[in-house]
Amino acid sequence: KYEKLWLAGALLLIVGFIATVSYGAVGAGVEMIDNDGGQVDPDSLDQHPKFGEPGTYASEDGDYDVYVVAQQFAFVPGTEEPVRVPANSEVTFHVTSRDVIHGYEIVGTNANTMAIPGQVATMTVEFNEAGEYGLLCNEYCGSAHHAMEGKIVVV
Ligand code: CUA
């Protein structure tokens, strides 16, 4: 009869695990919808139509695209100027790096990707409420890695 008890315990663990995962997916009011990628020449980012002028762009279908260049030791935009996006829209981040591999993590959420030179990481998120979100580099990228951070302002 102990088998049944053991089974119930295992089931409880599984349910708990699924609940944790679901909670993480909507943590802090951010919903991650998609994760995809592309390519870009890291040596001519300044000539790129979007990465040449990184920031938030409104798209034709009413959504938003944010182009972010990560570099030692800042996100552009994000570190000196916050990323600004509206709440309750689909926001697709396009993240690349100018130099070495960086991380791009929206603190307290599961929105997290790598910034790799030559590659464009994209992730679509929806911010369900206005507020401020921290940005963090979570890949070791050099002496000031620990200080590489930024901010997203959702209005
Ligand atoms: Cu950039 Cu660590």
Tab-separated table of C-alpha atoms and ligand atoms in Angstrom:
chain	number	residue	atom	x	y	z
A	1	LYS	CA	0.000	0.000	0.000
A	2	TYR	CA	3.014	2.283	0.304
A	3	GLU	CA	3.256	2.237	-3.483
A	4	LYS	CA	0.138	4.373	-3.757
A	5	LEU	CA	1.529	6.888	-1.329
A	6	TRP	CA	4.765	7.057	-3.263
A	7	LEU	CA	2.874	7.527	-6.529
A	8	ALA	CA	0.798	10.335	-5.043
A	9	GLY	CA	3.971	12.020	-3.833
A	10	ALA	CA	5.583	11.778	-7.260
A	11	LEU	CA	2.454	13.179	-8.874
A	12	LEU	CA	2.438	16.076	-6.438
A	13	LEU	CA	6.061	16.832	-7.319
A	14	ILE	CA	5.244	16.870	-11.028
A	15	VAL	CA	2.254	19.165	-10.548
A	16	GLY	CA	4.386	21.446	-8.406
A	17	PHE	CA	7.070	21.528	-11.063
A	18	ILE	CA	4.605	22.440	-13.819
A	19	ALA	CA	3.131	25.172	-11.632
A	20	THR	CA	6.614	26.619	-11.077
A	21	VAL	CA	7.355	26.628	-14.794
A	22	SER	CA	4.052	28.313	-15.653
A	23	TYR	CA	4.618	30.886	-12.961
A	24	GLY	CA	8.065	31.666	-14.369
A	25	ALA	CA	6.593	32.190	-17.820
A	26	VAL	CA	4.378	35.035	-16.635
A	27	GLY	CA	6.697	36.362	-13.927
A	28	ALA	CA	6.445	40.105	-13.324
A	29	GLY	CA	3.774	40.524	-15.983
A	30	VAL	CA	5.951	39.648	-18.939
A	31	GLU	CA	4.871	37.042	-21.423
A	32	MET	CA	7.467	35.590	-23.724
A	33	ILE	CA	5.879	34.653	-27.018
A	34	ASP	CA	8.557	33.763	-29.477
A	35	ASN	CA	12.275	33.224	-29.836
A	36	ASP	CA	13.904	33.266	-33.241
A	37	GLY	CA	16.959	34.735	-34.941
A	38	GLY	CA	18.866	36.028	-37.979
A	39	GLN	CA	22.255	37.294	-39.075
A	40	VAL	CA	24.011	40.639	-39.283
A	41	ASP	CA	27.536	41.854	-40.067
A	42	PRO	CA	29.047	42.941	-36.733
A	43	ASP	CA	31.601	45.166	-38.478
A	44	SER	CA	29.026	47.328	-40.238
A	45	LEU	CA	26.367	47.687	-37.566
A	46	ASP	CA	26.520	51.468	-37.943
A	47	GLN	CA	25.356	51.148	-41.578
A	48	HIS	CA	22.499	48.838	-40.669
A	49	PRO	CA	19.067	50.495	-41.165
A	50	LYS	CA	18.015	49.624	-37.608
A	51	PHE	CA	21.115	48.678	-35.608
A	52	GLY	CA	22.738	51.856	-36.962
A	53	GLU	CA	20.174	53.726	-34.924
A	54	PRO	CA	19.169	51.318	-32.182
A	55	GLY	CA	15.947	51.922	-30.299
A	56	THR	CA	12.204	51.309	-30.416
A	57	TYR	CA	10.417	51.239	-33.773
A	58	ALA	CA	6.658	51.040	-34.285
A	59	SER	CA	5.761	48.440	-36.902
A	60	GLU	CA	2.929	48.652	-39.415
A	61	ASP	CA	0.738	46.168	-37.570
A	62	GLY	CA	0.733	48.178	-34.345
A	63	ASP	CA	3.427	46.164	-32.622
A	64	TYR	CA	6.903	47.321	-31.678
A	65	ASP	CA	10.434	46.317	-32.524
A	66	VAL	CA	13.364	47.169	-30.292
A	67	TYR	CA	16.838	47.024	-31.804
A	68	VAL	CA	19.572	46.619	-29.206
A	69	VAL	CA	23.341	46.605	-29.625
A	70	ALA	CA	25.247	45.041	-26.740
A	71	GLN	CA	28.879	46.035	-26.320
A	72	GLN	CA	31.497	46.173	-23.578
A	73	PHE	CA	29.934	47.262	-21.201
A	74	ALA	CA	26.574	48.682	-22.141
A	75	PHE	CA	23.309	48.042	-23.893
A	76	VAL	CA	22.357	50.602	-26.527
A	77	PRO	CA	19.694	51.531	-25.704
A	78	GLY	CA	19.245	50.414	-22.121
A	79	THR	CA	22.262	51.573	-20.150
A	80	GLU	CA	22.593	55.316	-20.758
A	81	GLU	CA	19.079	55.729	-22.111
A	82	PRO	CA	16.352	53.291	-21.015
A	83	VAL	CA	14.465	51.224	-23.565
A	84	ARG	CA	10.974	52.686	-23.802
A	85	VAL	CA	8.032	50.543	-24.864
A	86	PRO	CA	4.272	50.697	-24.358
A	87	ALA	CA	2.388	48.243	-22.161
A	88	ASN	CA	0.055	45.650	-23.671
A	89	SER	CA	1.687	45.439	-27.080
A	90	GLU	CA	3.801	42.766	-28.617
A	91	VAL	CA	7.392	43.934	-28.386
A	92	THR	CA	10.015	42.082	-30.374
A	93	PHE	CA	13.581	42.581	-29.217
A	94	HIS	CA	16.319	42.181	-31.827
A	95	VAL	CA	19.587	41.830	-29.976
A	96	THR	CA	23.096	41.618	-31.345
A	97	SER	CA	26.614	42.329	-30.138
A	98	ARG	CA	29.335	44.593	-31.437
A	99	ASP	CA	32.216	42.722	-29.817
A	100	VAL	CA	31.969	39.632	-27.616
A	101	ILE	CA	29.127	37.439	-26.394
A	102	HIS	CA	26.832	39.150	-23.922
A	103	GLY	CA	23.589	38.171	-22.243
A	104	TYR	CA	20.310	40.039	-22.398
A	105	GLU	CA	18.072	39.263	-19.481
A	106	ILE	CA	14.959	41.118	-18.398
A	107	VAL	CA	15.341	40.779	-14.652
A	108	GLY	CA	12.650	38.848	-12.818
A	109	THR	CA	11.207	37.336	-16.007
A	110	ASN	CA	12.055	34.409	-18.232
A	111	ALA	CA	12.800	36.793	-21.112
A	112	ASN	CA	16.444	36.065	-21.650
A	113	THR	CA	18.676	35.630	-24.678
A	114	MET	CA	22.293	35.804	-25.769
A	115	ALA	CA	23.806	38.666	-27.754
A	116	ILE	CA	26.262	37.118	-30.195
A	117	PRO	CA	28.340	39.062	-32.732
A	118	GLY	CA	27.076	38.290	-36.241
A	119	GLN	CA	23.775	36.950	-35.029
A	120	VAL	CA	20.480	38.592	-34.229
A	121	ALA	CA	18.568	37.044	-31.363
A	122	THR	CA	14.898	37.927	-31.342
A	123	MET	CA	12.367	37.472	-28.605
A	124	THR	CA	8.831	38.762	-28.465
A	125	VAL	CA	7.419	39.748	-25.124
A	126	GLU	CA	4.319	41.498	-23.903
A	127	PHE	CA	4.487	43.765	-20.876
A	128	ASN	CA	1.127	43.580	-19.149
A	129	GLU	CA	1.702	46.522	-16.868
A	130	ALA	CA	3.557	49.805	-16.863
A	131	GLY	CA	6.690	49.983	-14.777
A	132	GLU	CA	10.436	49.603	-14.844
A	133	TYR	CA	12.338	46.438	-15.564
A	134	GLY	CA	16.018	45.831	-15.040
A	135	LEU	CA	18.310	44.560	-17.771
A	136	LEU	CA	21.289	42.390	-17.010
A	137	CYS	CA	24.195	40.909	-18.910
A	138	ASN	CA	24.432	37.321	-17.737
A	139	GLU	CA	27.332	36.128	-19.892
A	140	TYR	CA	30.842	36.898	-18.719
A	141	CYS	CA	32.139	39.512	-21.176
A	142	GLY	CA	35.127	41.141	-19.516
A	143	SER	CA	36.326	43.215	-16.597
A	144	ALA	CA	33.137	45.246	-16.160
A	145	HIS	CA	30.697	42.431	-16.902
A	146	HIS	CA	29.203	42.725	-13.429
A	147	ALA	CA	28.355	46.384	-14.069
A	148	MET	CA	26.715	45.814	-17.454
A	149	GLU	CA	23.076	46.539	-16.863
A	150	GLY	CA	20.224	48.699	-18.047
A	151	LYS	CA	16.587	49.539	-17.776
A	152	ILE	CA	13.338	49.113	-19.683
A	153	VAL	CA	10.604	51.652	-19.022
A	154	VAL	CA	7.116	50.409	-19.878
A	155	VAL	CA	4.638	53.253	-20.250
B	1	CUA	CU1	28.225	41.959	-21.167
B	1	CUA	CU2	28.663	40.443	-19.373
